[in-house]
C-alpha positions as a printed NumPy array, in Angstrom:
array([[ 79.689,  -8.316,  42.655],
       [ 80.835,  -8.204,  46.266],
       [ 78.046,  -7.541,  48.761],
       [ 79.237,  -7.312,  52.318],
       [ 81.265, -10.449,  52.846],
       [ 79.665, -12.329,  49.904],
       [ 80.268, -12.552,  46.152],
       [ 77.292, -12.945,  43.91 ],
       [ 78.119, -15.701,  41.411],
       [ 74.693, -16.234,  39.912],
       [ 71.01 , -15.637,  40.421],
       [ 70.299, -15.779,  44.102],
       [ 73.683, -17.469,  44.656],
       [ 76.163, -15.872,  47.056],
       [ 79.672, -17.139,  47.833],
       [ 81.105, -16.217,  51.212],
       [ 84.771, -15.092,  50.939],
       [ 87.368, -14.899,  53.673],
       [ 90.342, -12.594,  54.137],
       [ 93.311, -12.836,  51.795],
       [ 95.738, -13.439,  54.655],
       [ 93.746, -16.394,  56.073],
       [ 91.992, -18.05 ,  53.155],
       [ 89.365, -20.572,  53.94 ],
       [ 87.233, -22.89 ,  51.812],
       [ 84.449, -20.906,  50.362],
       [ 80.858, -21.735,  51.229],
       [ 78.267, -21.492,  48.455],
       [ 74.756, -20.524,  49.473],
       [ 72.061, -21.233,  46.898],
       [ 69.181, -18.939,  47.706],
       [ 66.197, -20.394,  45.92 ],
       [ 63.503, -20.262,  48.517],
       [ 63.5  , -18.441,  51.767],
       [ 61.562, -21.211,  53.458],
       [ 64.352, -23.746,  53.061],
       [ 67.024, -21.436,  54.516],
       [ 68.068, -21.932,  58.024],
       [ 67.971, -19.087,  60.497],
       [ 71.748, -18.564,  60.22 ],
       [ 71.61 , -18.469,  56.444],
       [ 68.78 , -15.953,  56.506],
       [ 70.855, -13.723,  58.841],
       [ 73.816, -13.995,  56.506],
       [ 71.656, -13.068,  53.528],
       [ 70.138, -10.132,  55.387],
       [ 73.586,  -8.869,  56.333],
       [ 74.815,  -9.296,  52.745],
       [ 71.875,  -7.315,  51.361],
       [ 72.461,  -4.542,  53.906],
       [ 75.878,  -3.935,  52.394],
       [ 74.552,  -3.073,  48.995],
       [ 74.929,   0.563,  47.95 ],
       [ 71.622,   2.324,  47.624],
       [ 70.596,   5.748,  46.463],
       [ 69.346,   7.965,  49.289],
       [ 66.817,  10.767,  49.323],
       [ 69.387,  13.489,  48.484],
       [ 70.799,  12.817,  45.038],
       [ 72.53 ,  16.203,  44.526],
       [ 74.942,  18.178,  46.751],
       [ 75.904,  21.814,  46.395],
       [ 79.193,  23.017,  47.947],
       [ 79.73 ,  26.754,  48.567],
       [ 83.307,  27.85 ,  49.397],
       [ 83.535,  31.174,  51.247],
       [ 86.628,  33.136,  52.281],
       [ 87.483,  33.012,  55.933],
       [ 88.53 ,  36.507,  57.04 ],
       [ 89.839,  35.2  ,  60.311],
       [ 92.142,  32.658,  58.603],
       [ 93.222,  35.288,  56.041],
       [ 94.142,  37.66 ,  58.877],
       [ 96.193,  34.944,  60.563],
       [ 98.043,  34.155,  57.307],
       [ 98.726,  37.884,  56.741],
       [100.199,  38.187,  60.21 ],
       [102.447,  35.15 ,  59.633],
       [103.655,  36.577,  56.338],
       [104.257,  39.941,  57.979],
       [106.404,  38.423,  60.658],
       [108.592,  36.34 ,  58.383],
       [112.117,  37.559,  57.888],
       [112.322,  37.047,  54.098],
       [113.695,  39.802,  51.927],
       [111.29 ,  38.811,  49.161],
       [108.336,  39.589,  51.393],
       [109.579,  42.703,  53.203],
       [111.271,  44.18 ,  50.194],
       [109.881,  46.579,  47.601],
       [109.895,  46.444,  43.832],
       [109.705,  50.079,  42.749],
       [110.035,  53.636,  44.028],
       [106.332,  54.132,  43.381],
       [105.476,  51.475,  45.929],
       [107.781,  53.041,  48.499],
       [106.279,  56.54 ,  48.112],
       [102.753,  55.159,  48.252],
       [103.575,  53.403,  51.524],
       [105.209,  56.596,  52.831],
       [102.127,  58.788,  52.325],
       [ 99.634,  56.135,  53.443],
       [ 98.398,  56.174,  57.024],
       [ 98.67 ,  52.658,  58.412],
       [ 97.184,  51.313,  61.591],
       [ 99.382,  50.242,  64.47 ],
       [100.258,  46.703,  65.415],
       [ 97.093,  44.637,  65.769],
       [ 98.54 ,  41.385,  67.006],
       [ 96.174,  41.36 ,  69.926],
       [ 93.081,  41.779,  67.782],
       [ 90.963,  38.683,  67.369],
       [ 88.693,  39.915,  64.609],
       [ 89.578,  39.176,  60.998],
       [ 88.555,  42.608,  59.705],
       [ 91.22 ,  45.152,  58.802],
       [ 91.967,  47.584,  61.61 ],
       [ 91.38 ,  51.246,  60.788],
       [ 93.991,  53.903,  61.733],
       [ 93.358,  55.607,  65.048],
       [ 93.801,  59.282,  65.895],
       [ 97.236,  58.519,  67.328],
       [ 98.214,  56.842,  64.03 ],
       [ 97.298,  59.995,  62.12 ],
       [ 99.242,  62.231,  64.505],
       [102.333,  60.045,  64.303],
       [102.034,  59.899,  60.509],
       [102.027,  63.704,  60.09 ],
       [104.938,  64.026,  62.538],
       [107.043,  61.477,  60.656],
       [105.906,  61.998,  57.046],
       [109.017,  64.03 ,  56.264],
       [111.311,  61.167,  57.312],
       [109.12 ,  58.643,  55.514],
       [109.375,  60.604,  52.263],
       [113.114,  61.123,  52.794],
       [113.828,  57.432,  53.203],
       [111.487,  56.562,  50.334],
       [114.327,  57.743,  48.021],
       [116.328,  54.686,  49.093],
       [116.602,  52.314,  46.053],
       [114.235,  49.331,  46.216],
       [115.597,  45.95 ,  47.262],
       [115.33 ,  44.561,  43.684],
       [118.166,  46.742,  42.43 ],
       [121.627,  45.104,  42.444],
       [120.267,  42.211,  44.529],
       [119.67 ,  44.57 ,  47.457],
       [123.217,  46.046,  47.56 ],
       [121.983,  49.479,  46.373],
       [119.396,  49.599,  49.188],
       [121.995,  48.441,  51.735],
       [124.672,  51.007,  50.746],
       [122.299,  53.996,  50.5  ],
       [120.478,  53.029,  53.742],
       [123.787,  52.806,  55.688],
       [124.902,  56.165,  54.273],
       [121.628,  57.881,  55.137],
       [121.598,  56.403,  58.676],
       [125.167,  57.568,  59.214],
       [124.291,  61.065,  57.967],
       [121.198,  61.218,  60.124],
       [123.152,  60.015,  63.148],
       [125.788,  62.71 ,  62.572],
       [123.127,  65.399,  62.333],
       [121.385,  64.212,  65.517],
       [124.733,  64.108,  67.324],
       [125.594,  67.668,  66.327],
       [122.126,  68.925,  67.369],
       [122.48 ,  67.243,  70.737],
       [125.891,  68.723,  71.241],
       [124.682,  72.207,  70.396],
       [121.698,  71.762,  72.707],
       [123.96 ,  70.822,  75.61 ],
       [126.249,  73.764,  74.904],
       [123.206,  76.094,  74.781],
       [121.958,  75.082,  78.209],
       [125.424,  75.133,  79.72 ],
       [126.192,  71.465,  80.324],
       [129.684,  70.052,  80.284],
       [130.797,  68.16 ,  77.197],
       [131.106,  64.868,  79.085],
       [127.539,  65.13 ,  80.401],
       [126.211,  66.198,  76.979],
       [127.955,  63.191,  75.394],
       [126.594,  60.729,  77.907],
       [123.021,  62.029,  77.889],
       [122.043,  63.699,  74.629],
       [124.635,  62.614,  72.071],
       [124.538,  58.958,  73.144],
       [120.723,  59.019,  73.235],
       [120.454,  60.619,  69.796],
       [122.909,  58.257,  68.116],
       [121.333,  55.177,  69.719],
       [117.794,  55.879,  68.497],
       [118.319,  54.019,  65.163],
       [119.774,  51.025,  67.065],
       [116.73 ,  51.021,  69.307],
       [114.245,  50.833,  66.463],
       [116.384,  48.27 ,  64.654],
       [116.337,  46.065,  67.768],
       [112.544,  46.494,  68.038],
       [112.044,  45.344,  64.428],
       [114.411,  42.408,  64.937],
       [112.613,  41.392,  68.138],
       [109.245,  41.374,  66.345],
       [110.304,  39.607,  63.135],
       [112.904,  37.118,  64.357],
       [111.889,  33.913,  66.095],
       [114.758,  34.157,  68.566],
       [116.279,  37.025,  70.597],
       [119.699,  36.694,  68.979],
       [119.104,  39.355,  66.327],
       [117.799,  42.07 ,  68.64 ],
       [120.44 ,  41.562,  71.37 ],
       [123.201,  40.946,  68.821],
       [122.304,  44.237,  67.143],
       [123.017,  46.067,  70.419],
       [126.328,  44.323,  71.089],
       [127.371,  44.619,  67.445],
       [126.556,  48.322,  67.381],
       [128.647,  48.895,  70.488],
       [131.515,  46.891,  68.943],
       [131.385,  49.039,  65.814],
       [131.328,  52.27 ,  67.896],
       [134.279,  51.22 ,  70.039],
       [136.539,  49.322,  67.633],
       [135.689,  50.909,  64.306],
       [134.351,  54.331,  65.214],
       [136.958,  55.317,  67.763],
       [139.744,  53.361,  66.069],
       [139.315,  54.891,  62.6  ],
       [138.792,  58.412,  63.964],
       [141.838,  58.258,  66.204],
       [143.969,  56.685,  63.49 ],
       [143.089,  59.5  ,  61.028],
       [143.816,  62.113,  63.697],
       [147.123,  60.449,  64.579],
       [148.205,  60.301,  60.929],
       [147.186,  63.934,  60.429],
       [149.182,  65.161,  63.431],
       [152.18 ,  63.009,  62.513],
       [152.091,  64.452,  59.029],
       [152.228,  67.974,  60.458],
       [154.986,  67.018,  62.869],
       [152.811,  67.232,  65.981],
       [151.912,  64.789,  68.746],
       [148.399,  63.523,  69.111],
       [147.344,  63.407,  72.778],
       [143.889,  63.059,  74.26 ],
       [143.365,  63.466,  78.004],
       [141.265,  60.642,  79.534],
       [139.144,  62.905,  81.762],
       [136.394,  60.852,  83.401],
       [136.74 ,  57.918,  81.02 ],
       [137.921,  55.439,  83.659],
       [134.962,  56.07 ,  85.909],
       [132.384,  55.885,  83.078],
       [133.869,  52.703,  81.57 ],
       [134.046,  50.977,  84.991],
       [130.443,  51.934,  85.77 ],
       [129.275,  50.787,  82.391],
       [131.081,  47.46 ,  82.764],
       [129.45 ,  46.782,  86.139],
       [125.998,  47.513,  84.784],
       [126.679,  45.397,  81.689],
       [127.457,  42.394,  83.869],
       [124.201,  43.002,  85.773],
       [122.305,  42.976,  82.464],
       [124.027,  39.786,  81.339],
       [123.093,  38.128,  84.635],
       [119.426,  39.196,  84.176],
       [119.333,  37.801,  80.666],
       [120.83 ,  34.518,  81.863],
       [118.241,  34.309,  84.652],
       [115.414,  34.924,  82.15 ],
       [116.255,  31.629,  80.462],
       [114.66 ,  29.754,  83.344],
       [111.528,  27.74 ,  82.419],
       [109.147,  30.022,  84.309],
       [110.128,  32.95 ,  82.049],
       [111.19 ,  31.179,  78.873],
       [113.708,  33.477,  77.231],
       [115.616,  36.725,  77.084],
       [112.721,  38.706,  75.579],
       [109.017,  38.559,  76.272],
       [107.565,  36.171,  78.789],
       [104.977,  36.866,  81.458],
       [103.748,  40.418,  81.877],
       [105.249,  40.921,  85.33 ],
       [108.652,  39.623,  84.176],
       [108.618,  41.951,  81.177],
       [107.759,  44.975,  83.284],
       [110.366,  44.164,  85.951],
       [113.092,  43.648,  83.342],
       [112.231,  46.82 ,  81.472],
       [112.104,  48.821,  84.706],
       [115.436,  47.423,  85.823],
       [117.237,  48.19 ,  82.569],
       [115.764,  51.702,  82.415],
       [116.771,  52.293,  86.041],
       [120.341,  51.194,  85.239],
       [120.493,  53.702,  82.41 ],
       [119.2  ,  56.507,  84.637],
       [121.651,  55.529,  87.391],
       [124.547,  55.549,  84.928],
       [123.58 ,  59.068,  83.716],
       [123.203,  60.396,  87.271],
       [126.463,  58.947,  88.602],
       [128.438,  60.045,  85.519],
       [127.006,  63.554,  85.73 ],
       [127.742,  63.803,  89.495],
       [131.316,  62.664,  88.898],
       [131.758,  65.167,  86.042],
       [130.722,  68.045,  88.292],
       [132.985,  66.738,  91.117],
       [130.088,  66.074,  93.447],
       [131.277,  62.504,  93.882],
       [134.934,  61.471,  93.623],
       [135.918,  59.371,  90.668],
       [139.182,  57.589,  89.916]])
């Protein structure tokens, strides 16, 4: 038996052992009588006996494992923010309809308590205002069907249909109050058709670790609108007029002024996003509170300025080109 740095080889006989890397000749100490031991040997014996395992006062230990609500809340938030289809998807229509009619609390990322946050009065108001749309989109097939392709196709179709309805309503509203078609298109039609992109960018900014998804959603949406939306529509119109033996002509109107103004403001936005990559801000999205407010105010002001200048040019108050 090893006791401290000694090995007990017999009754009251301890052998001092050295390390394996630096072996040394062992020293045998025969402990027969304490009176014949030197002071050094008595110290060595006392140190050897101190290394023996002994049973303390507490011979039993009870361990109680309790759930940490704070840690559970943190894990739930991390799972909620992950961008995995398995976690954000649904398995059945029943689950989708239950989520549609259930009043959920708002984002509680700033809450420190581990308890579940109860819905507020504002959450109830927003739920009853949007319950029709929640139930409508609950008919979308769950993500488990056809490996998610059924959900993707039906969702794209419903978003396109909803965008068309919103665009027609905005056009009729502008005609009712007596606005020109160019002003109605810039203000109401563009705003109505961009609402789905706005919410998609918000979801992407919350779930994705980087800003590529949210900003890429905006640029990709504009690319689809310009290249695919205008290209396909004009191609169909050109083929139709050619089939009937007619020429297809569309007058530019104020297109040059609007496109030039939009391009200038787009370069301003790109410059702001590039500047936000500096270490004191840290990225295109988020950052310090003052930086977020200044950036949001600047982008919103550019949109208002674009609408005002385009409307003034449409009514010939300012001269375009």
